[in-house]
Coordinates of C-alpha atoms in Angstrom, one line a residue:
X6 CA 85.9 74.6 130.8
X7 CA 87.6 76.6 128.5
X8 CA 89.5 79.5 130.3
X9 CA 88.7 82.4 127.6
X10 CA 86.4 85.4 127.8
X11 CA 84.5 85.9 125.7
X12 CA 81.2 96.8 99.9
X13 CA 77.0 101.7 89.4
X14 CA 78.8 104.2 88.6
X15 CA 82.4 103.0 88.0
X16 CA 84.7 106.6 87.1
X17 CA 88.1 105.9 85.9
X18 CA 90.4 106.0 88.2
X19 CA 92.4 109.7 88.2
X20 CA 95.8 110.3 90.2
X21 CA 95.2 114.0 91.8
X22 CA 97.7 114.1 93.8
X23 CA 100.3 116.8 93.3
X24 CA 103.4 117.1 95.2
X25 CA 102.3 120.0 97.8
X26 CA 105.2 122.6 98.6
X27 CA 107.2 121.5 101.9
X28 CA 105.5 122.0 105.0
X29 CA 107.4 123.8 107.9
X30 CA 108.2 121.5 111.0
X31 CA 105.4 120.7 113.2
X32 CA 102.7 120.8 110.9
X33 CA 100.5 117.8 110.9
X34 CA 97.6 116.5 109.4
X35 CA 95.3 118.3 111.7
X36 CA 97.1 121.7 111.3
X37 CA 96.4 121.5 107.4
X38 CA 92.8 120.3 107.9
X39 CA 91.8 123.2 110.5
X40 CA 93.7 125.5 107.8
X41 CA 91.3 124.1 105.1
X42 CA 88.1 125.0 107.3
X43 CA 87.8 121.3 107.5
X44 CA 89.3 121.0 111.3
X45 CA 89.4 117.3 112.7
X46 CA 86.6 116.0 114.8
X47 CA 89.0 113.7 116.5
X48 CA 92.3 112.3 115.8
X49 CA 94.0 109.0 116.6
X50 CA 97.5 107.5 116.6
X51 CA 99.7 105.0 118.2
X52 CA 102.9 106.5 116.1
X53 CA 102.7 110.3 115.9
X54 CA 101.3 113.7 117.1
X55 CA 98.8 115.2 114.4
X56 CA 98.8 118.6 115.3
X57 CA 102.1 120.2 115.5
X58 CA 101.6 121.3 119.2
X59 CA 100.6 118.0 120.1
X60 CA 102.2 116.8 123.7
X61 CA 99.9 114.5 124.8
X62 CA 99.3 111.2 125.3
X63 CA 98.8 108.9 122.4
X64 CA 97.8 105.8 123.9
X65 CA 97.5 103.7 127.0
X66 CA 99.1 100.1 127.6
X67 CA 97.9 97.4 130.4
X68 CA 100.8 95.4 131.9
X69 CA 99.9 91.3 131.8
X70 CA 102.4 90.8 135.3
X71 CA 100.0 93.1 137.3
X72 CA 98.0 95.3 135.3
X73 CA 98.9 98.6 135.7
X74 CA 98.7 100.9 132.6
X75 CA 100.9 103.6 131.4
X76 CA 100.3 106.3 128.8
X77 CA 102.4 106.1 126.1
X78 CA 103.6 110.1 125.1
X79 CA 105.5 111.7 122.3
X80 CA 109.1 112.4 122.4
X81 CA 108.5 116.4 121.6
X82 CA 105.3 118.5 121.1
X83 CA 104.2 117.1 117.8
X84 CA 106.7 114.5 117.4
X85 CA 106.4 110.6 117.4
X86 CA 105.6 108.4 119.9
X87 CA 107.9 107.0 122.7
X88 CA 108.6 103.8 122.4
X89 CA 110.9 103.0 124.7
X90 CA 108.8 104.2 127.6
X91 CA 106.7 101.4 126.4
X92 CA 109.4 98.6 126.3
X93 CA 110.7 99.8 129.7
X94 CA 107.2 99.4 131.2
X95 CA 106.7 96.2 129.6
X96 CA 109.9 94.9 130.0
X97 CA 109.6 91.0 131.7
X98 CA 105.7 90.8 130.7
X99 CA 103.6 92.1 127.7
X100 CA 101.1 94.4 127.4
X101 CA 97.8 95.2 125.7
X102 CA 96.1 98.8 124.0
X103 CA 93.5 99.4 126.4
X104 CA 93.2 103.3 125.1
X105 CA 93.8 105.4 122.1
X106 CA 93.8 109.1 122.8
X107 CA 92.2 111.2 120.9
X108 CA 94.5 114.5 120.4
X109 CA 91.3 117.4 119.8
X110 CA 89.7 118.9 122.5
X111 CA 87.1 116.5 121.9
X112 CA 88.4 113.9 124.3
X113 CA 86.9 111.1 121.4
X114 CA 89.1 108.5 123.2
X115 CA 88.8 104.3 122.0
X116 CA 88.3 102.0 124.5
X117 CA 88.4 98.6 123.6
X118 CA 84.7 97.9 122.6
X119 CA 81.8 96.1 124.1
X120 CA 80.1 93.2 122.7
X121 CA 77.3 94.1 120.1
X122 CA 74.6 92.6 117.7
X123 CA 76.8 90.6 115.1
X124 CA 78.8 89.4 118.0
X125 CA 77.5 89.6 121.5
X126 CA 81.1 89.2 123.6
X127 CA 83.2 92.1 124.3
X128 CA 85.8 92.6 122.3
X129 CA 89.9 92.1 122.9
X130 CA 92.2 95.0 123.3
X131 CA 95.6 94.7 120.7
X132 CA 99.2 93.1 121.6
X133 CA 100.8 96.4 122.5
X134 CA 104.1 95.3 121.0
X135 CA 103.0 93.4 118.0
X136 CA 103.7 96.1 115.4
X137 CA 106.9 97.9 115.4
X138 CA 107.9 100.0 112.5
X139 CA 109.8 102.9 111.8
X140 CA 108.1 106.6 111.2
X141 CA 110.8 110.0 111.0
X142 CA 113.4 107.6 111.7
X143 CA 112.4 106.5 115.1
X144 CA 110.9 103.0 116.6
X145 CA 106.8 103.4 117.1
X146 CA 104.4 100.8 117.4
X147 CA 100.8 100.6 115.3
X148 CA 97.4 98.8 116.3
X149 CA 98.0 95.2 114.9
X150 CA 94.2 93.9 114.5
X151 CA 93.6 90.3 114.8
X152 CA 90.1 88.5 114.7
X153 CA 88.3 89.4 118.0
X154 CA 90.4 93.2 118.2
X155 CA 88.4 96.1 118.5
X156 CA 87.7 99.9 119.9
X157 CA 85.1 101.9 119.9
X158 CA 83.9 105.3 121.5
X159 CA 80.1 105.7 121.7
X160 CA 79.9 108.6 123.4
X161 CA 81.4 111.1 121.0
X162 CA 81.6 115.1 120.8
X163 CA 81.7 117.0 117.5
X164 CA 81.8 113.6 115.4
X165 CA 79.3 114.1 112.4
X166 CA 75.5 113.1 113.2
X167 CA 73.0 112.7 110.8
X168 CA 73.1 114.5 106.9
X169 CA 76.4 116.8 108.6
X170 CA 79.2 116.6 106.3
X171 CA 82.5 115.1 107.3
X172 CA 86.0 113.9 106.2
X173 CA 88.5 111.1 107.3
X174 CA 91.6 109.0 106.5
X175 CA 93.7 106.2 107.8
X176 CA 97.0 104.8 107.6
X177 CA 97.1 101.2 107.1
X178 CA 98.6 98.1 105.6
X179 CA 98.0 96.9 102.2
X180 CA 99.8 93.6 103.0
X181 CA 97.6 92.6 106.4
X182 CA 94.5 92.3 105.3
X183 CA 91.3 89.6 104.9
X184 CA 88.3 89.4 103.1
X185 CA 85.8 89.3 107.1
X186 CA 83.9 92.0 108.0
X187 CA 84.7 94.3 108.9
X188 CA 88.2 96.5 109.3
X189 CA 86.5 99.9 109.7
X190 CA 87.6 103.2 110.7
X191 CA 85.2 105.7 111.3
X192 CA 81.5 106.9 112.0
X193 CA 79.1 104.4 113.3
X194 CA 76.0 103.7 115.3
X195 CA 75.8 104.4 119.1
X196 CA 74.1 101.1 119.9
X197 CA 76.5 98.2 118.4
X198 CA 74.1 97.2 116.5
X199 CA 72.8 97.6 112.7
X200 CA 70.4 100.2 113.0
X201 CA 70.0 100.4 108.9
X202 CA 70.7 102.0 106.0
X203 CA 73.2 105.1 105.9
X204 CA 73.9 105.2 110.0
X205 CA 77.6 104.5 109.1
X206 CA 79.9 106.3 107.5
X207 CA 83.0 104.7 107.9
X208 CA 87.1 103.8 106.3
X209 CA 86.8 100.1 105.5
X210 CA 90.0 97.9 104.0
X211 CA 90.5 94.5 102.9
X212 CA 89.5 92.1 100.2
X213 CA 86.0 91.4 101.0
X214 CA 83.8 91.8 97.9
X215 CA 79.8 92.7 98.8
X216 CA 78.5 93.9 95.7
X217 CA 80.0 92.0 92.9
X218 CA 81.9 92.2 90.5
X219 CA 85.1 93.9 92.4
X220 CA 87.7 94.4 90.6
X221 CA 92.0 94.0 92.7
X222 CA 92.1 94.5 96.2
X223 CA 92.7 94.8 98.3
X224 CA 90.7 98.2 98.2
X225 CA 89.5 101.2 99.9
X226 CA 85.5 100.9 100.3
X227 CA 82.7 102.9 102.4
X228 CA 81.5 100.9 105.1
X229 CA 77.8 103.1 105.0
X230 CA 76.0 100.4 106.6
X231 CA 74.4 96.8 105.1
X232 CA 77.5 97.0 102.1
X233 CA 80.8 98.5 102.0
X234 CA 80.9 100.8 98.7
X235 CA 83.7 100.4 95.8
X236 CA 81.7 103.4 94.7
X237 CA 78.1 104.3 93.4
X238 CA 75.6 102.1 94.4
X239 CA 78.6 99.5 95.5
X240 CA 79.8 98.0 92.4
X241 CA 82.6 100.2 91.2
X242 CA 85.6 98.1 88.8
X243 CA 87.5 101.3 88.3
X244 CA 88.6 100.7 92.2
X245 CA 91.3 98.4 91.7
X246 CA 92.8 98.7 95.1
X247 CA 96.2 99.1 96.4
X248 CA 98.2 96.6 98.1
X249 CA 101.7 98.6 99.1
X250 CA 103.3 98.3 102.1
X251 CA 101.9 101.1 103.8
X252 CA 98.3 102.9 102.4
X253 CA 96.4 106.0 102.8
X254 CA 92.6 105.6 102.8
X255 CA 90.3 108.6 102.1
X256 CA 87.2 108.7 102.3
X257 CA 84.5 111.8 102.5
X258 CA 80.9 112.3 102.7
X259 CA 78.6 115.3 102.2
X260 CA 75.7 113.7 103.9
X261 CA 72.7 114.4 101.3
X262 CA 74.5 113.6 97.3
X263 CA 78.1 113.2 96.9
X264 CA 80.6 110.6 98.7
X265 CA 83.9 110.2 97.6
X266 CA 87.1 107.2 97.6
X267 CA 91.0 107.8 97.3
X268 CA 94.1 105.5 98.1
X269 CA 97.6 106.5 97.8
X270 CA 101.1 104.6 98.8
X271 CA 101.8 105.9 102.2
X272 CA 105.5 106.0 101.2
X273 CA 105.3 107.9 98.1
X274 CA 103.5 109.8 95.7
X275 CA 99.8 111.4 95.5
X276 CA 96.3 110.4 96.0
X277 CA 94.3 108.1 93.1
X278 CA 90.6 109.2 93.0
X279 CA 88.5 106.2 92.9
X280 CA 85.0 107.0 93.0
X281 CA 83.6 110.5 93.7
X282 CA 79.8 110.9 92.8
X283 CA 76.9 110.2 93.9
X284 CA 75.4 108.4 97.1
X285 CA 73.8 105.0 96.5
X286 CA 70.4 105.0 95.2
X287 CA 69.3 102.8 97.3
X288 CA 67.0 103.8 100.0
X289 CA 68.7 105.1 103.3
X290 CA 71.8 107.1 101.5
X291 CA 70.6 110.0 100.4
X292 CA 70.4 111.7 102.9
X293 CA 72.4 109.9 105.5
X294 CA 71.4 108.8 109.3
X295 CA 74.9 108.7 110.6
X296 CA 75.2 108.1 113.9
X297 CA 78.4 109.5 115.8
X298 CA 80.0 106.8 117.5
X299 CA 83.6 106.3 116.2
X300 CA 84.7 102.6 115.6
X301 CA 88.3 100.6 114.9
X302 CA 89.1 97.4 113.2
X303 CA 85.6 96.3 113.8
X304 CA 81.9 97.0 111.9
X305 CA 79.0 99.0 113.6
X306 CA 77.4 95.9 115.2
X307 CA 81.0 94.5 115.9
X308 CA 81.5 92.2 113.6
X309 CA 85.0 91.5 114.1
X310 CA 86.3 88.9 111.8
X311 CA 88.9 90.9 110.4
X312 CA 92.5 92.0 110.2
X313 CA 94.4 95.4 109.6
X314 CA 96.9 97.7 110.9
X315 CA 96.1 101.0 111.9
X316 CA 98.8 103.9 112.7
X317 CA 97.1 107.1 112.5
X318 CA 93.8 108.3 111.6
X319 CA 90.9 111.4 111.9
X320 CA 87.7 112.4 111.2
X321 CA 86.7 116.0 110.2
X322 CA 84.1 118.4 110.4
X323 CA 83.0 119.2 107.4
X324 CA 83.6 118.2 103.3
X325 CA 87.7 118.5 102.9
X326 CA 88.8 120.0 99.5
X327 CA 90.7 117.8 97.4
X328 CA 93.8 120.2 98.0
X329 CA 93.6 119.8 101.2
X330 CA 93.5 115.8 101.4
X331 CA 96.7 116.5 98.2
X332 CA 98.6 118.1 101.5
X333 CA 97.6 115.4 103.9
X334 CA 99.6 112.9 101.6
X335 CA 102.7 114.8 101.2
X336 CA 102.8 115.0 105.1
X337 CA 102.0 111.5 105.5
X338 CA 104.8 110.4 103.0
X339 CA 107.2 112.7 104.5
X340 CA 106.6 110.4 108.2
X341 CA 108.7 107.8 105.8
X342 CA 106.7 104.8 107.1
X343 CA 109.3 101.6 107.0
X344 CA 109.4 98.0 108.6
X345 CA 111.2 95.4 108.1
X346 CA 110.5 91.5 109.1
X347 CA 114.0 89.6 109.6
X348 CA 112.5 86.9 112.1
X349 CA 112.1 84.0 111.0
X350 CA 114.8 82.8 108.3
X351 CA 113.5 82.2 105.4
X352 CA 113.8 78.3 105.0
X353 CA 115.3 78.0 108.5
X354 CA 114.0 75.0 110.7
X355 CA 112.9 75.8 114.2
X356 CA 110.6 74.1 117.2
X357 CA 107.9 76.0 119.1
X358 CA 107.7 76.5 122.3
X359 CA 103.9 77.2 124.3
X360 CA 104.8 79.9 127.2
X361 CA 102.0 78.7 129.3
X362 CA 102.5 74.9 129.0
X363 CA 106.3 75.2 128.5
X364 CA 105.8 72.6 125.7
X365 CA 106.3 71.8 122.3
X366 CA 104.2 71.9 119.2
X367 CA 104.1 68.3 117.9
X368 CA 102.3 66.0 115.1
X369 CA 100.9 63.5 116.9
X370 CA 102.2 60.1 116.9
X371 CA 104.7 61.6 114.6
X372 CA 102.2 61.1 111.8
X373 CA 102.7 61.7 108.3
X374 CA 98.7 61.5 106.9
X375 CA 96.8 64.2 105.9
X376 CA 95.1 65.4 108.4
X377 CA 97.3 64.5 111.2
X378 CA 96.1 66.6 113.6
X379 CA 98.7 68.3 116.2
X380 CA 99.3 68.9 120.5
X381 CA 101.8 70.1 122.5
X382 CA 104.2 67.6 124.3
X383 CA 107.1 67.5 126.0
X384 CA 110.6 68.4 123.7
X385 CA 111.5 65.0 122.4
X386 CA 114.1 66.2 119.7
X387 CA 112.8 64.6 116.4
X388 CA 112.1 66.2 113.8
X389 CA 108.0 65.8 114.3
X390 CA 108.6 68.7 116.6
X391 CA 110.4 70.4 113.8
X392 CA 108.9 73.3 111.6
X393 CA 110.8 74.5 108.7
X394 CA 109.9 78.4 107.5
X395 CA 109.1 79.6 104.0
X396 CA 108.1 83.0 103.3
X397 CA 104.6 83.5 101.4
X398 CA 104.7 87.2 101.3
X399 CA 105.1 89.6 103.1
X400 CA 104.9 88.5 106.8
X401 CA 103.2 85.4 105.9
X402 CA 104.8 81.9 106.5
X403 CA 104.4 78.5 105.5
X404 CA 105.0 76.2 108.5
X405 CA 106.0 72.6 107.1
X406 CA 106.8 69.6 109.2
X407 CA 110.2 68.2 108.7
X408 CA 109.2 64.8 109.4
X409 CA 105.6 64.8 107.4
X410 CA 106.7 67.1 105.0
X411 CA 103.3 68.4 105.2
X412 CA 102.0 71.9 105.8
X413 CA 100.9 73.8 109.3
X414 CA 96.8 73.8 108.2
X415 CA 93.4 75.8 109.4
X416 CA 91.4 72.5 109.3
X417 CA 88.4 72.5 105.9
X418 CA 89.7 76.8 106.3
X419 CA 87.7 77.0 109.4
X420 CA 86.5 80.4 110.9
X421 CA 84.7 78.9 114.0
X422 CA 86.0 79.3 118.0
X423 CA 88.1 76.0 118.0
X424 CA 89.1 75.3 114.8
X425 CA 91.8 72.6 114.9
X426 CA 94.4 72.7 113.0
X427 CA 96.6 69.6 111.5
X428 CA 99.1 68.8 108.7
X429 CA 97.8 68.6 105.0
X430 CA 99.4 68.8 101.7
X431 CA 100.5 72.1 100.4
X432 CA 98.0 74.2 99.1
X433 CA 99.0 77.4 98.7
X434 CA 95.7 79.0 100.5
X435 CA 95.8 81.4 103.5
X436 CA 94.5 79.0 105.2
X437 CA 98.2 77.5 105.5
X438 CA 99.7 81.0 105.6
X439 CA 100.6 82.2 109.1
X440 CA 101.8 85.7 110.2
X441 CA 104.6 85.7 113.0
X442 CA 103.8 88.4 115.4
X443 CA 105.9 89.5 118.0
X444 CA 104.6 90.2 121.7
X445 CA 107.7 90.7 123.1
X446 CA 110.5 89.3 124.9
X447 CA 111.2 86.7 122.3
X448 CA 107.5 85.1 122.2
X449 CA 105.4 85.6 118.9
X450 CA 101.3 84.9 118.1
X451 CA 101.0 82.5 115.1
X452 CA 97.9 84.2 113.4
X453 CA 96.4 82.3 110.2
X454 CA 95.7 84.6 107.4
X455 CA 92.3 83.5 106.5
X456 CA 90.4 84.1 109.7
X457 CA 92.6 86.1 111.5
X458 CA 93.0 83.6 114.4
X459 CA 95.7 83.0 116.6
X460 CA 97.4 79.0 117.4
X461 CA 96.3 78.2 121.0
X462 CA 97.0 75.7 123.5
X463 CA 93.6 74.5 124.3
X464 CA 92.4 75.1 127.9
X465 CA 96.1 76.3 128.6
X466 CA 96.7 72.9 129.5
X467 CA 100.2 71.4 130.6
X468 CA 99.6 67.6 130.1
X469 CA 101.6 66.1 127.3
X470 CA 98.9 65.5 124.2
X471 CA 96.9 68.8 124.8
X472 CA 95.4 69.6 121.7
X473 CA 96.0 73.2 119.9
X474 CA 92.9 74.9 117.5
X475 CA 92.7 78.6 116.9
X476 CA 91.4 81.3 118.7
X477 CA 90.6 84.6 119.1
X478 CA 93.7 86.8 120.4
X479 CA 93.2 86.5 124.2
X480 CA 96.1 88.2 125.5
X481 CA 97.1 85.0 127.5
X482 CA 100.2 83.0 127.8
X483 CA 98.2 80.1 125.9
X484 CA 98.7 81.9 122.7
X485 CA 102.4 82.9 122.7
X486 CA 104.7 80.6 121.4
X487 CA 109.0 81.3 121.2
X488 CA 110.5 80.2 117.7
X489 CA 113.9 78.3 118.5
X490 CA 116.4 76.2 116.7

């Protein structure tokens, strides 16, 4: 027994984003929205206060070792998050998101989210130390979305219901992405399930195409329920995407005619209109049904498939002005989002070690075939327990076996529970693309780009020749591996 719980009318695209005047200290995002009559419904982030009096909590970590939680604070009212009250209280274990604060009065907290109609099993809270980047200089960690990840707060106050008008953004990155459903932030049903046409109104990013043709990518697209929107009535090639290293998503809805799409680099520079018109004709849009619940890195009936980073983000009441989303930018850009990924060496050679079985990952039988499938088993030194490094992008990895000479592979690009994985030629596919994640203290998830699944020891067993497939992140042992020459 397994021990596991269980996207016409295409508008060319139009930069409006001009450089707003330099905002005092303490001003955030929700300071400039309330000043545009467009004041946030609820606001979320793992890295940063959003209103300038902010000096709350921003989120709330489990421990593994015993599981005690801890909210995670801000250094100063309105400031960025503490990180190192985080690594203190998860020093010697790791720890999972169990809780993202919401910073209105509206207490619109996420909880990690229950099991719905696309996928019936509860969903997994995020590795708390998984994402660390830099914003205003200091050490914070985002919401690093693997397949399985999700929150969701059904019970919401002041959220948008129905035709009502409303705003929102997110930060995210244009680098961790996949073309699953669905990496949503925003309005959705209360039920977890697809309740039809225009009950959603959500922030969705990746590469998945529903209404073809799409044009770059990945993109910004409305998640309104049965399609996410490149713009019109879905199909919208003037949305080319943006795939910078940090990405502001825009999106607002008046609820009866008009919906509108921007992006802009996160780092620099202004917003790029993609779409603004009209609602899809299609029946159910015009006027909306949204619900109010308020979803993360999942869809409305939990389909949760996908990947994405998420560091702040906030819905509004009411239709935001174009100068106001112009000043949301600047502010953004001025958090001078930055990360770095030094670990591993590019083309260094290293062997991988399974925390829970305290073994190594090996080709079996040393084999050299295609298809050679792979286990854990006790260090033997050769190099068929050798993995050499090359980068593929950002984050990504190719893992090739020394003594094969054949690549780390998602078997036939699987996205089932229990994929296997073995060694095939190099293809150059995500599905031989791995991200290197840490968890701390020196252990890292191996999370193929394709599906978004981690490598797992199967059954978190110890014997020599226990097979590893790919799972769901479990937050377990069985899915943490240390990289080592």
């Amino acid at each position: 027994m397994r021990f596991r719980s269980l996207l016409a009318v295409a508008v060319t695209a139009l930069v409006v984003g001009i450089a707003a005047p330099a905002r005092a200290a303490g001003t955030g995002p929700c300071d400039l929205y309330a000043s545009g009559g467009t004041p946030c419904a609820a606001a979320h982030s793992t890295t940063r206060a959003l209103f300038g009096s902010y000096n709350g909590s921003l989120y709330q970590v489990r421990r593994w070792s015993d599981g005690a939680t801890s909210n995670i604070g801000v250094l100063s009212a309105g400031g960025y998050a503490n990180a190192a009250a985080q690594d203190s209280f998860c020093s010697g274990t790791y720890c999972t998101i169990v809780r993202i604060y919401d910073q209105t009065s509206h207490h619109n907290d996420l909880t990690i989210a229950p099991g719905g109609g696309a996928n019936p099993t509860g969903d997994q809270g995020a590795n708390a130390a998984a994402l660390p980047v830099t914003a205003g200089g200091h050490k914070v960690y985002g919401v690093y979305i693997s397949a399985g990840n999700g929150y969701r707060d059904n019970s919401t106050s002041g959220v948008a219901t129905g035709s009502a008008p409303e705003g929102m953004y997110m930060v995210t990155e244009g680098t961790h992405v996949n073309d699953r459903c669905c990496f949503d932030y925003g309005n959705a049903e209360t039920s977890n399930n697809d309740t039809g046409n225009g009950d959603m109104d959500a922030i969705n990013f990746g590469t998945e195409c529903w209404f073809s043709p799409c044009a770059g990518g990945p993109r910004v697209q409305a998640d309104l329920e049965n399609g996410l929107f490149a713009g019109g009535n879905g199909s919208n090639t003037a949305n080319t995407g943006r795939n910078s290293a940090f990405v502001a998503a825009v999106l607002k809805n008046n609820g009866t005619t008009t919906y509108a799409i921007k992006d802009g680099n996160a780092q620099s520079g202004g917003l790029a209109t993609r779409y603004n018109g009209s609602l899809p004709a299609q029946a159910g849009y015009k006027p909306m049904t949204k619900q109010g619940a308020i979803i993360l890195g999942i869809g409305g009936d939990n389909s949760n498939g996908s990947v994405g980073s998420f560091f702040e983000g906030v819905l509004t009441s009411g239709y935001p002005s174009d100068a106001t989303e112009n000043s949301v930018q600047s502010n953004i850009v001025a958090v001078r989002y930055s990360n770095s990924v030094s670990f591993p060496a590019n083309g260094g050679t290293y062997r991988l070690t399974n925390l829970a079985s305290g073994k190594v990952l090996d080709a079996i039988n040393c084999g050299t075939a295609n298809g050679t499938l792979l286990d854990v088993w006790q260090p033997l030194g050769n190099t068929c327990q050798q993995w050499k490094f090359a980068n593929a992008g950002a984050n990504k990895w190719t893992l090739t076996n020394v003594n094969a000479g054949k690549t780390l592979d998602a078997v036939n690009c699987g996205w089932a529970l229990g994929t296997a994985v073995d060694l095939w030629q190099g293809l150059g596919n995500t599905c031989q693309q791995w991200a290197v994640v840490p968890a701390g203290n020196g252990r890292y998830e191996l999370v193929v780009e394709n599906s978004g699944m981690v490598l797992d020891d199967v059954n978190c067993g110890t014997a020599d020749g226990t097979r590893v497939d790919l799972w769901m992140w479990l937050n377990n042992t069985c899915q943490l591996w240390s990289i080592a020459s």
